[in-house]
Structures are given as structure tokens and as C-alpha cells.
Short mmCIF file of C-alpha atoms in Angstrom, two decimals:
data_model
loop_
_atom_site.label_atom_id
_atom_site.label_comp_id
_atom_site.label_asym_id
_atom_site.label_seq_id
_atom_site.Cartn_x
_atom_site.Cartn_y
_atom_site.Cartn_z
CA ALA A 1 6.26 -25.91 -187.35
CA MET A 2 6.51 -29.95 -187.76
CA GLN A 3 8.59 -31.25 -184.97
CA GLY A 4 8.90 -34.22 -184.03
CA TRP A 5 6.70 -37.27 -185.34
CA ASP A 6 5.26 -34.06 -188.02
CA ARG A 7 9.33 -33.58 -189.55
CA PRO A 8 9.17 -36.21 -192.07
CA LEU A 9 6.26 -34.22 -193.52
CA ALA A 10 7.87 -31.03 -193.53
CA GLY A 11 8.71 -29.95 -197.16
CA ALA A 12 6.93 -32.36 -197.76
CA LEU A 13 3.22 -30.71 -197.84
CA ALA A 14 1.91 -27.70 -199.76
CA LEU A 15 -0.75 -25.55 -198.99
CA VAL A 16 -3.12 -25.49 -202.21
CA ALA A 17 -6.32 -24.22 -200.59
CA PRO A 18 -6.26 -22.16 -198.05
CA TYR A 19 -8.49 -21.69 -195.09
CA VAL A 20 -11.43 -19.63 -195.62
CA SER A 21 -13.91 -21.14 -193.72
CA ASP A 22 -15.17 -24.43 -191.96
CA GLU A 23 -17.67 -24.42 -195.27
CA LYS A 24 -14.94 -24.44 -197.67
CA ALA A 25 -12.77 -27.49 -197.09
CA VAL A 26 -8.12 -27.17 -197.65
CA GLU A 27 -6.27 -28.74 -199.72
CA TRP A 28 -2.48 -29.84 -199.17
CA ASP A 29 -0.35 -31.03 -201.66
CA LEU A 30 2.31 -34.29 -200.52
CA ILE A 31 5.42 -35.53 -202.81
CA VAL A 32 5.56 -39.40 -200.79
CA GLY A 33 8.91 -39.57 -200.05
CA GLN A 34 11.20 -42.47 -199.09
CA ALA A 35 10.16 -40.77 -194.95
CA HIS A 36 6.90 -41.59 -195.80
CA VAL A 37 6.62 -45.78 -197.43
CA ASN A 38 6.98 -48.69 -195.73
CA THR A 39 9.39 -51.13 -197.24
CA PHE A 40 7.06 -52.20 -199.98
CA GLY A 41 7.20 -48.00 -201.66
CA ALA A 42 3.94 -47.55 -200.20
CA LEU A 43 2.54 -44.98 -198.54
CA HIS A 44 2.75 -46.44 -195.38
CA GLY A 45 -0.58 -46.66 -193.07
CA GLY A 46 0.59 -44.95 -190.01
CA CYS A 47 2.10 -42.25 -191.50
CA ALA A 48 -1.94 -41.19 -193.86
CA ALA A 49 -3.34 -41.62 -189.88
CA SER A 50 -0.96 -39.14 -188.88
CA LEU A 51 -1.74 -37.17 -191.90
CA VAL A 52 -4.96 -37.00 -191.09
CA ASP A 53 -4.70 -36.47 -187.62
CA VAL A 54 -2.49 -33.75 -188.14
CA LEU A 55 -4.18 -32.34 -191.31
CA GLY A 56 -7.22 -32.27 -189.31
CA SER A 57 -5.63 -30.14 -186.68
CA ALA A 58 -3.98 -27.40 -188.59
CA VAL A 59 -7.52 -26.87 -190.31
CA VAL A 60 -8.80 -26.55 -186.71
CA ALA A 61 -5.98 -24.27 -186.30
CA MET A 62 -7.02 -22.47 -189.45
CA GLY A 63 -10.92 -21.29 -187.50
CA ASP A 64 -9.21 -20.39 -184.49
CA PRO A 65 -5.64 -19.35 -183.75
CA TYR A 66 -5.86 -20.50 -179.76
CA GLU A 67 -6.76 -24.84 -180.60
CA CYS A 68 -5.85 -27.45 -182.79
CA GLY A 69 -8.11 -29.44 -180.23
CA VAL A 70 -6.25 -32.87 -178.08
CA ALA A 71 -7.71 -35.98 -180.29
CA VAL A 72 -10.85 -37.60 -179.02
CA ALA A 73 -11.40 -40.51 -182.02
CA LEU A 74 -9.34 -40.95 -185.05
CA ASP A 75 -11.27 -42.86 -187.89
CA VAL A 76 -9.30 -44.00 -191.41
CA GLN A 77 -9.98 -46.00 -193.85
CA TYR A 78 -7.49 -47.29 -196.62
CA ALA A 79 -8.76 -47.12 -200.20
CA ALA A 80 -5.54 -47.69 -202.14
CA PRO A 81 -1.36 -47.96 -202.58
CA ALA A 82 0.26 -44.79 -203.21
CA ARG A 83 4.07 -44.88 -204.15
CA LYS A 84 6.87 -43.26 -203.66
CA GLY A 85 7.10 -40.05 -205.86
CA GLN A 86 3.13 -39.90 -206.31
CA VAL A 87 1.34 -37.00 -205.58
CA LEU A 88 -1.50 -36.94 -203.22
CA ARG A 89 -4.33 -34.30 -202.72
CA TRP A 90 -5.60 -34.24 -198.93
CA THR A 91 -8.25 -31.98 -198.92
CA ALA A 92 -9.91 -31.48 -195.24
CA LYS A 93 -13.02 -29.55 -193.85
CA VAL A 94 -14.37 -28.94 -191.20
CA ALA A 95 -17.23 -31.27 -190.35
CA ARG A 96 -19.24 -30.42 -186.97
CA ARG A 97 -18.26 -28.42 -185.21
CA GLY A 98 -19.91 -27.06 -181.31
CA GLY A 99 -19.66 -26.92 -177.83
CA ARG A 100 -16.34 -28.68 -176.94
CA LEU A 101 -16.14 -30.87 -179.94
CA VAL A 102 -15.26 -30.35 -183.31
CA THR A 103 -14.28 -33.06 -186.08
CA VAL A 104 -13.01 -32.79 -189.58
CA SER A 105 -13.15 -35.11 -192.40
CA VAL A 106 -9.93 -35.55 -194.33
CA ALA A 107 -8.95 -36.99 -197.55
CA ALA A 108 -6.18 -38.16 -199.86
CA VAL A 109 -6.54 -39.04 -203.89
CA ILE A 110 -3.60 -39.47 -206.28
CA ALA A 111 -3.37 -36.18 -207.96
CA LYS A 112 -2.99 -36.72 -211.79
CA THR A 113 -6.33 -39.42 -211.62
CA GLY A 114 -7.99 -38.91 -209.08
CA ARG A 115 -7.81 -42.58 -207.50
CA ALA A 116 -8.70 -42.50 -203.77
CA VAL A 117 -6.47 -43.62 -201.51
CA VAL A 118 -6.77 -42.52 -198.35
CA SER A 119 -10.12 -41.45 -195.81
CA GLY A 120 -11.18 -40.47 -192.75
CA SER A 121 -12.04 -38.78 -190.15
CA VAL A 122 -10.25 -36.35 -186.80
CA THR A 123 -12.37 -35.43 -183.30
CA LYS A 124 -11.46 -32.89 -181.81
CA SER A 125 -12.09 -31.65 -177.96
CA MET A 126 -11.14 -27.64 -177.25
CA ARG A 127 -9.56 -27.74 -174.02
CA GLY A 128 -10.63 -23.27 -173.70
CA LEU A 129 -7.33 -22.03 -174.37
CA LYS A 130 -8.40 -18.70 -176.24
CA LYS A 131 -10.36 -18.17 -172.18
CA ALA A 132 -6.48 -19.39 -170.57
CA ALA A 133 -5.04 -17.38 -173.03
CA GLY A 134 -7.16 -13.89 -171.28
CA SER A 135 -6.78 -15.10 -167.94
CA GLY A 136 -2.84 -15.89 -168.54
CA LYS A 137 -3.41 -19.22 -167.39
CA THR A 138 -2.37 -22.24 -168.95
#
């Protein structure tokens, strides 16, 4: 559930292509709303960076229900503005999963035109909750 910092995303994201495997991308649509824009009416860079992190975490958790990881690296590039009311298609896919690290590539395009808006990646450190879940420790 969305809470705290993520709350403005609740109700704005719609899952379009659900998780099948690490090899397939997961897709969401986001209607850019008032809570997502800066004073110029464009998607706020901090909101976009949060989405790279949140959607990357979601893909990790979809692949392993005991984990969503802890971000150890976040990289975001901004290509073009998205205006309030526009629909963005967000795509997230596991780029690399190995050992205790998972890297997810995330991108957003304007759904109507395909114009790139944001791209980035998040690397998550897996804390071993699966093992802790079996032992009764967290």
C-alpha cells in the first residue's frame, strides 16, 4: 500500500502489464496530476525519481514476495517534460539479479506520442528477509 511519501501516487498508477518474470517488463500508466507537478505544471523531478525507486521496488517484490530491497543506488535522467493531465507509460524490468543486489531499469514515455520523459535505474540490496522469515527473526 502507498503511504507517506508515496501517497500522491495512490490512485494515479494503473498496472497495465503485470509481472511475468524478470525477463519481461512490467508496465504502469500514470496520469500526471496536481500532486505530481512543479510550479510550472510539469512532472516534478523528485516525483519522477521517486517513481524510479518505487516501481523498481515493486518489480523486485513481484519477483520475490519476501523482498523489495533497500536502494543503494539511484540514477535518473530527465529527457522532456510531462504536463498535468498527460498519461505516462512507465516500464520497469530487472536488468541484473545476482547475489545480494538487484538492478531494475525504469523508463517513462508520454503514452500518446512515445516521447521519452524519464529513464533511470535503481539498485537494491537484498537483506535476506526470506531467511529471516523462516527463522522468526526480522
